Amino acid sequence: MVMRFKLSRQTRFMLESLALAILYTALPILLLIILQTFRSLTALNLVLWLVFTLGWTALITYIYVKKVSKRGGLTFRG
């Protein structure tokens, strides 16, 4: 038995915003902590981290926009 909860638009918006914020930041910060832990903060590693972070952000944005466009787009009604 699956329980479904009806969320208001505002609550859904806040939950999606929170999920996106976590997705955008969790993996890049974790990778930066790993680099710091292993004393691997060289210029090359930081540039590679930056490239990875930008790619990760683009990927998450692409997936989210595709998901949102399937359900009707980013339209806000008052």
PDB file of C-alpha atoms in Angstrom:
ATOM      1  CA  MET A   1       0.000   0.000   0.000  1.00  0.00           C
ATOM      2  CA  VAL A   2       1.461   3.324  -1.119  1.00  0.00           C
ATOM      3  CA  MET A   3       0.481   6.447   0.767  1.00  0.00           C
ATOM      4  CA  ARG A   4       0.231   9.587  -1.319  1.00  0.00           C
ATOM      5  CA  PHE A   5       0.454  13.032   0.208  1.00  0.00           C
ATOM      6  CA  LYS A   6      -1.031  16.045  -1.510  1.00  0.00           C
ATOM      7  CA  LEU A   7       1.495  18.860  -1.212  1.00  0.00           C
ATOM      8  CA  SER A   8       0.721  22.484  -1.897  1.00  0.00           C
ATOM      9  CA  ARG A   9       2.581  24.216  -4.704  1.00  0.00           C
ATOM     10  CA  GLN A  10       4.594  26.216  -2.186  1.00  0.00           C
ATOM     11  CA  THR A  11       5.613  23.133  -0.209  1.00  0.00           C
ATOM     12  CA  ARG A  12       6.572  21.253  -3.359  1.00  0.00           C
ATOM     13  CA  PHE A  13       8.592  24.267  -4.537  1.00  0.00           C
ATOM     14  CA  MET A  14      10.443  24.447  -1.205  1.00  0.00           C
ATOM     15  CA  LEU A  15      11.176  20.702  -1.197  1.00  0.00           C
ATOM     16  CA  GLU A  16      12.439  20.798  -4.788  1.00  0.00           C
ATOM     17  CA  SER A  17      14.613  23.812  -3.968  1.00  0.00           C
ATOM     18  CA  LEU A  18      16.079  22.019  -0.964  1.00  0.00           C
ATOM     19  CA  ALA A  19      16.751  18.869  -2.984  1.00  0.00           C
ATOM     20  CA  LEU A  20      18.441  20.869  -5.740  1.00  0.00           C
ATOM     21  CA  ALA A  21      20.599  22.757  -3.243  1.00  0.00           C
ATOM     22  CA  ILE A  22      21.746  19.483  -1.688  1.00  0.00           C
ATOM     23  CA  LEU A  23      22.411  17.887  -5.088  1.00  0.00           C
ATOM     24  CA  TYR A  24      24.333  20.919  -6.340  1.00  0.00           C
ATOM     25  CA  THR A  25      26.616  21.130  -3.309  1.00  0.00           C
ATOM     26  CA  ALA A  26      26.988  17.719  -1.650  1.00  0.00           C
ATOM     27  CA  LEU A  27      29.222  15.923  -4.147  1.00  0.00           C
ATOM     28  CA  PRO A  28      31.550  18.870  -4.947  1.00  0.00           C
ATOM     29  CA  ILE A  29      32.047  19.628  -1.240  1.00  0.00           C
ATOM     30  CA  LEU A  30      32.661  15.959  -0.476  1.00  0.00           C
ATOM     31  CA  LEU A  31      35.252  15.785  -3.252  1.00  0.00           C
ATOM     32  CA  LEU A  32      36.943  18.939  -1.944  1.00  0.00           C
ATOM     33  CA  ILE A  33      37.078  17.440   1.560  1.00  0.00           C
ATOM     34  CA  ILE A  34      38.642  14.275   0.130  1.00  0.00           C
ATOM     35  CA  LEU A  35      41.259  16.341  -1.703  1.00  0.00           C
ATOM     36  CA  GLN A  36      42.042  18.223   1.509  1.00  0.00           C
ATOM     37  CA  THR A  37      42.225  15.004   3.549  1.00  0.00           C
ATOM     38  CA  PHE A  38      44.760  13.428   1.216  1.00  0.00           C
ATOM     39  CA  ARG A  39      46.745  16.680   0.942  1.00  0.00           C
ATOM     40  CA  SER A  40      46.102  16.805  -2.801  1.00  0.00           C
ATOM     41  CA  LEU A  41      45.194  20.462  -3.161  1.00  0.00           C
ATOM     42  CA  THR A  42      47.482  21.203  -6.080  1.00  0.00           C
ATOM     43  CA  ALA A  43      46.643  23.757  -8.737  1.00  0.00           C
ATOM     44  CA  LEU A  44      45.879  21.028 -11.276  1.00  0.00           C
ATOM     45  CA  ASN A  45      43.581  19.166  -8.881  1.00  0.00           C
ATOM     46  CA  LEU A  46      41.701  22.355  -8.054  1.00  0.00           C
ATOM     47  CA  VAL A  47      41.216  23.118 -11.751  1.00  0.00           C
ATOM     48  CA  LEU A  48      39.991  19.545 -12.311  1.00  0.00           C
ATOM     49  CA  TRP A  49      37.679  19.929  -9.311  1.00  0.00           C
ATOM     50  CA  LEU A  50      36.303  23.148 -10.803  1.00  0.00           C
ATOM     51  CA  VAL A  51      35.698  21.470 -14.174  1.00  0.00           C
ATOM     52  CA  PHE A  52      33.980  18.545 -12.429  1.00  0.00           C
ATOM     53  CA  THR A  53      31.836  20.909 -10.355  1.00  0.00           C
ATOM     54  CA  LEU A  54      30.714  22.884 -13.402  1.00  0.00           C
ATOM     55  CA  GLY A  55      29.927  19.656 -15.258  1.00  0.00           C
ATOM     56  CA  TRP A  56      28.025  18.308 -12.253  1.00  0.00           C
ATOM     57  CA  THR A  57      25.997  21.520 -12.023  1.00  0.00           C
ATOM     58  CA  ALA A  58      25.198  21.387 -15.745  1.00  0.00           C
ATOM     59  CA  LEU A  59      24.129  17.737 -15.484  1.00  0.00           C
ATOM     60  CA  ILE A  60      21.821  18.343 -12.514  1.00  0.00           C
ATOM     61  CA  THR A  61      20.321  21.394 -14.236  1.00  0.00           C
ATOM     62  CA  TYR A  62      19.752  19.451 -17.473  1.00  0.00           C
ATOM     63  CA  ILE A  63      18.038  16.566 -15.665  1.00  0.00           C
ATOM     64  CA  TYR A  64      15.856  18.935 -13.628  1.00  0.00           C
ATOM     65  CA  VAL A  65      14.785  20.988 -16.643  1.00  0.00           C
ATOM     66  CA  LYS A  66      13.847  17.818 -18.549  1.00  0.00           C
ATOM     67  CA  LYS A  67      11.829  16.600 -15.548  1.00  0.00           C
ATOM     68  CA  VAL A  68      10.049  19.923 -15.137  1.00  0.00           C
ATOM     69  CA  SER A  69       9.294  20.280 -18.851  1.00  0.00           C
ATOM     70  CA  LYS A  70       7.521  16.895 -18.811  1.00  0.00           C
ATOM     71  CA  ARG A  71       5.081  18.101 -16.173  1.00  0.00           C
ATOM     72  CA  GLY A  72       4.220  21.410 -17.813  1.00  0.00           C
ATOM     73  CA  GLY A  73       7.182  23.716 -17.413  1.00  0.00           C
ATOM     74  CA  LEU A  74       8.102  26.390 -14.940  1.00  0.00           C
ATOM     75  CA  THR A  75       4.836  28.284 -14.724  1.00  0.00           C
ATOM     76  CA  PHE A  76       3.841  30.044 -11.543  1.00  0.00           C
ATOM     77  CA  ARG A  77       0.221  30.882 -10.932  1.00  0.00           C
ATOM     78  CA  GLY A  78      -0.896  33.271  -8.260  1.00  0.00           C
TER      79      GLY A  78
END
